C-alpha positions as a Markdown table, in Angstrom:
| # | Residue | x | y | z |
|---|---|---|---|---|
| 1 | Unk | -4.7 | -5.4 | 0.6 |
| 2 | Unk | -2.9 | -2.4 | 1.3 |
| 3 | Unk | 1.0 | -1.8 | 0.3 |
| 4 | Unk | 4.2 | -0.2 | 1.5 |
| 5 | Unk | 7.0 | 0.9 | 0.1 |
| 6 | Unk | 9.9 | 1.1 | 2.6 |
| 7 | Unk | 13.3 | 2.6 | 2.1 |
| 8 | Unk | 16.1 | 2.5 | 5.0 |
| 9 | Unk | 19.5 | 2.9 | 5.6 |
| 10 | Unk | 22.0 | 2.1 | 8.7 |
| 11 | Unk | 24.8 | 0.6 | 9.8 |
| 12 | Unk | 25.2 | -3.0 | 8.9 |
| 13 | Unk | 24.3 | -5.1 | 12.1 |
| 14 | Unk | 24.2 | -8.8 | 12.2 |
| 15 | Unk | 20.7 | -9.2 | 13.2 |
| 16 | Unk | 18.6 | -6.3 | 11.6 |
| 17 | Unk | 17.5 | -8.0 | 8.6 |
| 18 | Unk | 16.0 | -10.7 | 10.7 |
| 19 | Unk | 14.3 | -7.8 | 13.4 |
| 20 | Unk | 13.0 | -5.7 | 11.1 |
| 21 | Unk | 10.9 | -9.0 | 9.1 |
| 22 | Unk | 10.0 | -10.5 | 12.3 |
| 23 | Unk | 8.9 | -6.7 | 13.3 |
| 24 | Unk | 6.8 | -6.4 | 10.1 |
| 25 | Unk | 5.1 | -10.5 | 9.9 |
| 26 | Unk | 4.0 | -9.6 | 14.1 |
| 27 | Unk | 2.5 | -6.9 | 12.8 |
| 28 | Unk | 0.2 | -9.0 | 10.1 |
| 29 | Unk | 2.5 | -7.6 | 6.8 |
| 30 | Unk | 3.8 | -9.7 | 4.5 |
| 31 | Unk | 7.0 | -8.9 | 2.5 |
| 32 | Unk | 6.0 | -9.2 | -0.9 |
| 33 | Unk | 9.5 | -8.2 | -2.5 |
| 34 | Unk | 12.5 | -7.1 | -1.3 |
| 35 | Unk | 16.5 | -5.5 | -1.6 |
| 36 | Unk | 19.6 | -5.6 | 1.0 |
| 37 | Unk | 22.4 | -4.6 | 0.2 |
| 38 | Unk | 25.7 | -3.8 | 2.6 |
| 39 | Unk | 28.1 | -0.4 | 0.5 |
| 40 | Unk | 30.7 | -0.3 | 2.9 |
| 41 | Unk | 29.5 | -0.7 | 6.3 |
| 42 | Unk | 25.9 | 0.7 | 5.2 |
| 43 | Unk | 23.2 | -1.6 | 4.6 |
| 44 | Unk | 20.7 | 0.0 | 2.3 |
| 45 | Unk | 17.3 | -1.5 | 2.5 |
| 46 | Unk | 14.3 | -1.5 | -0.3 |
| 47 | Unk | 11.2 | -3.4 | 1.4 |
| 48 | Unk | 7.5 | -4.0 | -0.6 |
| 49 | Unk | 4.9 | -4.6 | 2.3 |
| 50 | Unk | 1.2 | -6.2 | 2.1 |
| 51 | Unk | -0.8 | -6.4 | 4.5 |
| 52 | Unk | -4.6 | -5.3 | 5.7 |
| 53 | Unk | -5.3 | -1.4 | 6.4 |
| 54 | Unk | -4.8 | -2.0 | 10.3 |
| 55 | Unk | -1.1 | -4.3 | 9.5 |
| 56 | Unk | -0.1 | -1.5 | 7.3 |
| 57 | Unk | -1.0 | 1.5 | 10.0 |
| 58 | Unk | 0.8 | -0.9 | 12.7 |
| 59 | Unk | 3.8 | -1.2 | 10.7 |
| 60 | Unk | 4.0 | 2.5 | 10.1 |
| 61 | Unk | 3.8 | 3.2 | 13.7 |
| 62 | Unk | 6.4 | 1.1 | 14.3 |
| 63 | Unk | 8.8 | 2.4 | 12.2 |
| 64 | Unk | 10.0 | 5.1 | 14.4 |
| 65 | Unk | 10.8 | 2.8 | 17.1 |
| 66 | Unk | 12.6 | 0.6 | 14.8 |
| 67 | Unk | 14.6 | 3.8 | 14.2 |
| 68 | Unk | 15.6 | 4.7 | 17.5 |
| 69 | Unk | 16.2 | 0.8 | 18.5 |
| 70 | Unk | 18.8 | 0.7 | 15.5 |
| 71 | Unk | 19.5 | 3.5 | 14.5 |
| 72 | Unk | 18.1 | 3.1 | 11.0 |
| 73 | Unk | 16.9 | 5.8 | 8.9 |
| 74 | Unk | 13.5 | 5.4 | 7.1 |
| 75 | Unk | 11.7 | 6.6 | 5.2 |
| 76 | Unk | 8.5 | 5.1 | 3.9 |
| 77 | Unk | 5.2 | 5.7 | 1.8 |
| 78 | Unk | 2.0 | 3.9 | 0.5 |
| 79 | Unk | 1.7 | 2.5 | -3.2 |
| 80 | Unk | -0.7 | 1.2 | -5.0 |
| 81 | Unk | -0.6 | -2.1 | -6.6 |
| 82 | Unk | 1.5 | -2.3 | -9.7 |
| 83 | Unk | -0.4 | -3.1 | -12.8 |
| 84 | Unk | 0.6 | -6.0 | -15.0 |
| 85 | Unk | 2.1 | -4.3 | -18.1 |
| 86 | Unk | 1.2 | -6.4 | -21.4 |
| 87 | Unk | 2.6 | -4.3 | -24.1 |
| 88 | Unk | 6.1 | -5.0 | -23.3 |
| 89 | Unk | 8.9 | -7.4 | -23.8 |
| 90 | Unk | 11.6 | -7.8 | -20.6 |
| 91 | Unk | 15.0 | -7.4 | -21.7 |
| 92 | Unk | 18.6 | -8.2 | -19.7 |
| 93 | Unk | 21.3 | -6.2 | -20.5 |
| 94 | Unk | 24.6 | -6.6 | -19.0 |
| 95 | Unk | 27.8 | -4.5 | -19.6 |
| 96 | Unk | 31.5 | -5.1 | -18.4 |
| 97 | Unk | 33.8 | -2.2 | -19.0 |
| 98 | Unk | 36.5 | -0.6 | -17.9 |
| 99 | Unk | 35.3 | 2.0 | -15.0 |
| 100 | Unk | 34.0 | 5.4 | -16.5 |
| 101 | Unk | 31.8 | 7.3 | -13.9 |
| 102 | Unk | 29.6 | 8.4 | -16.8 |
| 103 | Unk | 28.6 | 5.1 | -17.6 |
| 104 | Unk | 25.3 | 4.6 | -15.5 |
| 105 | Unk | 23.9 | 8.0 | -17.0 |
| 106 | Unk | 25.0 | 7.0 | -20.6 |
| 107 | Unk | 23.2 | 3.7 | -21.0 |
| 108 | Unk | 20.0 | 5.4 | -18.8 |
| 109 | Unk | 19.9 | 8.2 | -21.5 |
| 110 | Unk | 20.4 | 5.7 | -24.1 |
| 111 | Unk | 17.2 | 3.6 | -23.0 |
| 112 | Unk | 14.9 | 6.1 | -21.3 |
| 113 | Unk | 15.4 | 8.8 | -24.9 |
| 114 | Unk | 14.2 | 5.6 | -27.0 |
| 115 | Unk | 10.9 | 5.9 | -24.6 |
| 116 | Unk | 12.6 | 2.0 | -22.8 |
| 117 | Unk | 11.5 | 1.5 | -19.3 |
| 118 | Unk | 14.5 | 0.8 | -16.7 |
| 119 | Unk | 12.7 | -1.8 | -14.6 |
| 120 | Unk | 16.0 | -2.7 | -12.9 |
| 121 | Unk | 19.7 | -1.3 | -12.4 |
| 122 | Unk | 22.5 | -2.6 | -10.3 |
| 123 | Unk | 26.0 | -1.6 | -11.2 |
| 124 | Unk | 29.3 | -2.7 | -9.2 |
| 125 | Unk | 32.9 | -1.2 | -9.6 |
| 126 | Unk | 35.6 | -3.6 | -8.7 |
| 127 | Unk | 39.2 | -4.5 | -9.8 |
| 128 | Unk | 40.0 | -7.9 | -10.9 |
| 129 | Unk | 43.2 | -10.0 | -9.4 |
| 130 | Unk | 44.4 | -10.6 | -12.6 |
| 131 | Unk | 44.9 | -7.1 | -14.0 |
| 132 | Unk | 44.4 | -4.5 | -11.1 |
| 133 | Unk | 42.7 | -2.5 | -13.6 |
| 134 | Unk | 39.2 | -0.3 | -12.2 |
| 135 | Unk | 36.5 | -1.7 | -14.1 |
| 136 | Unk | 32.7 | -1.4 | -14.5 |
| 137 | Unk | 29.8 | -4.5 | -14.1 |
| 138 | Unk | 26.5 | -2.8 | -14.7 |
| 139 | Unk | 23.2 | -5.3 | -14.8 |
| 140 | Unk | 19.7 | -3.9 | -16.5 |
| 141 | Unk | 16.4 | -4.8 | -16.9 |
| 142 | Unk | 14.5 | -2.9 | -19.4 |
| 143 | Unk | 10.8 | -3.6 | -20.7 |
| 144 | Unk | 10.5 | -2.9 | -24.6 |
| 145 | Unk | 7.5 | -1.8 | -26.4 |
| 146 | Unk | 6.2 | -4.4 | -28.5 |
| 147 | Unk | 6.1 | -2.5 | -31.7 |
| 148 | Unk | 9.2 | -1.3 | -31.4 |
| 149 | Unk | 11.7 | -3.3 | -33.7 |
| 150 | Unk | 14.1 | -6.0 | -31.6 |
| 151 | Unk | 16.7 | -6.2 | -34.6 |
| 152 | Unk | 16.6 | -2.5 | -35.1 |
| 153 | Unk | 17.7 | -1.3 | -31.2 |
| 154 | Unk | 19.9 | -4.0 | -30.8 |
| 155 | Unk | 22.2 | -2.8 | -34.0 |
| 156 | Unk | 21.9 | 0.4 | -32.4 |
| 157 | Unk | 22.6 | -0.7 | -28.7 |
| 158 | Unk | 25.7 | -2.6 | -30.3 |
| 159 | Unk | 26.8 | 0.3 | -32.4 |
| 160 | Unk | 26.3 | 2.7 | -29.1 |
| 161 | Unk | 28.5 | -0.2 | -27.0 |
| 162 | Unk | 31.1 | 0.0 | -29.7 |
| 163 | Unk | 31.4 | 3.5 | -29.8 |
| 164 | Unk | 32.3 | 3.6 | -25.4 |
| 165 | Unk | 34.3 | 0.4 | -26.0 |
| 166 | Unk | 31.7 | -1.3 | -23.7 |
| 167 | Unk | 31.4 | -5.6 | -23.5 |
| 168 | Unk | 27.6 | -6.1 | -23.8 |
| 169 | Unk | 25.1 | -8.5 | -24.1 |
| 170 | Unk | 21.0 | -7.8 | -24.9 |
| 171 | Unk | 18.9 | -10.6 | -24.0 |
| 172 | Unk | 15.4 | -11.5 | -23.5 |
| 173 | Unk | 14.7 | -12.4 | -20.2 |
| 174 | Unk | 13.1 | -15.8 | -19.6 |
């Protein structure tokens, strides 16, 4: 089975989602994973296709016509399978804060210095009805090296969210 990483971005329609799968599964590919989100009145689309060598060529074919049609912006590439990773531990960290535009970066350079791979990131500014005060929501998944010591980064992951005032939780993921 071949794969395909597909990126896209356009203006949020009611019915793309469902033309662009049905567009893909005519085609013989199978979505194996995906992302949608709408920023504004931008839909931002992350798609993981499967299929045979002739599904995958078709779908890449018809990805400029799915361009024109809706006015979507692609751009795509072939990938190899992922490999399972065994030497790690999955890890959920969530942080609540008030906004700081440095945040993101910070807890990135926090993980990625201690040699942690970001697996997953999604981060959200919004103001709640109770205060009307900007905050910060930021969601990770990180994998951590077995040998590295569990105890050990969390003190410093707490001591780090102490030191930004940051709410934060560190949690295995099950």
């Amino acid at each position: 089975m071949q794969q395909l990483m597909i990126c896209g971005i356009a203006d949020n329609q009611p019915q793309l989602l469902t033309q662009v799968s049905k567009a893909i599964l005519d085609c013989g590919g199978q979505i194996i994973d995906s992302r949608a989100t709408v920023f504004g009145h931008t839909l931002s689309l992350n798609l993981q296709v499967s299929g045979s060598w002739d599904a995958i060529v078709k779908i890449e074919g018809l990805l400029p016509r799915l361009q024109k049609q809706y006015e979507f912006n692609f751009i795509s590439a072939r990938m190899e399978a992922r490999q399972i990773v065994t030497n790690v531990m999955p890890y959920a960290i969530e942080v609540i804060a008030l906004y700081d535009p440095k945040l993101v970066y910070e807890l990135c350079q926090f993980f990625t210095s201690r040699d942690i791979a970001i697996e997953e990131l999604a981060s959200q500014r919004y103001v709640p009805t109770q205060t009307n005060t900007l905050m910060y929501s930021i969601s990770m998944t990180v994998y951590i090296p077995n040998d590295d010591s569990i105890a050990q980064l969390r003190t410093e992951f707490m001591d780090f969210c102490d030191d930004l005032n940051l709410d934060a939780i560190m949690a295995p993921v099950k």
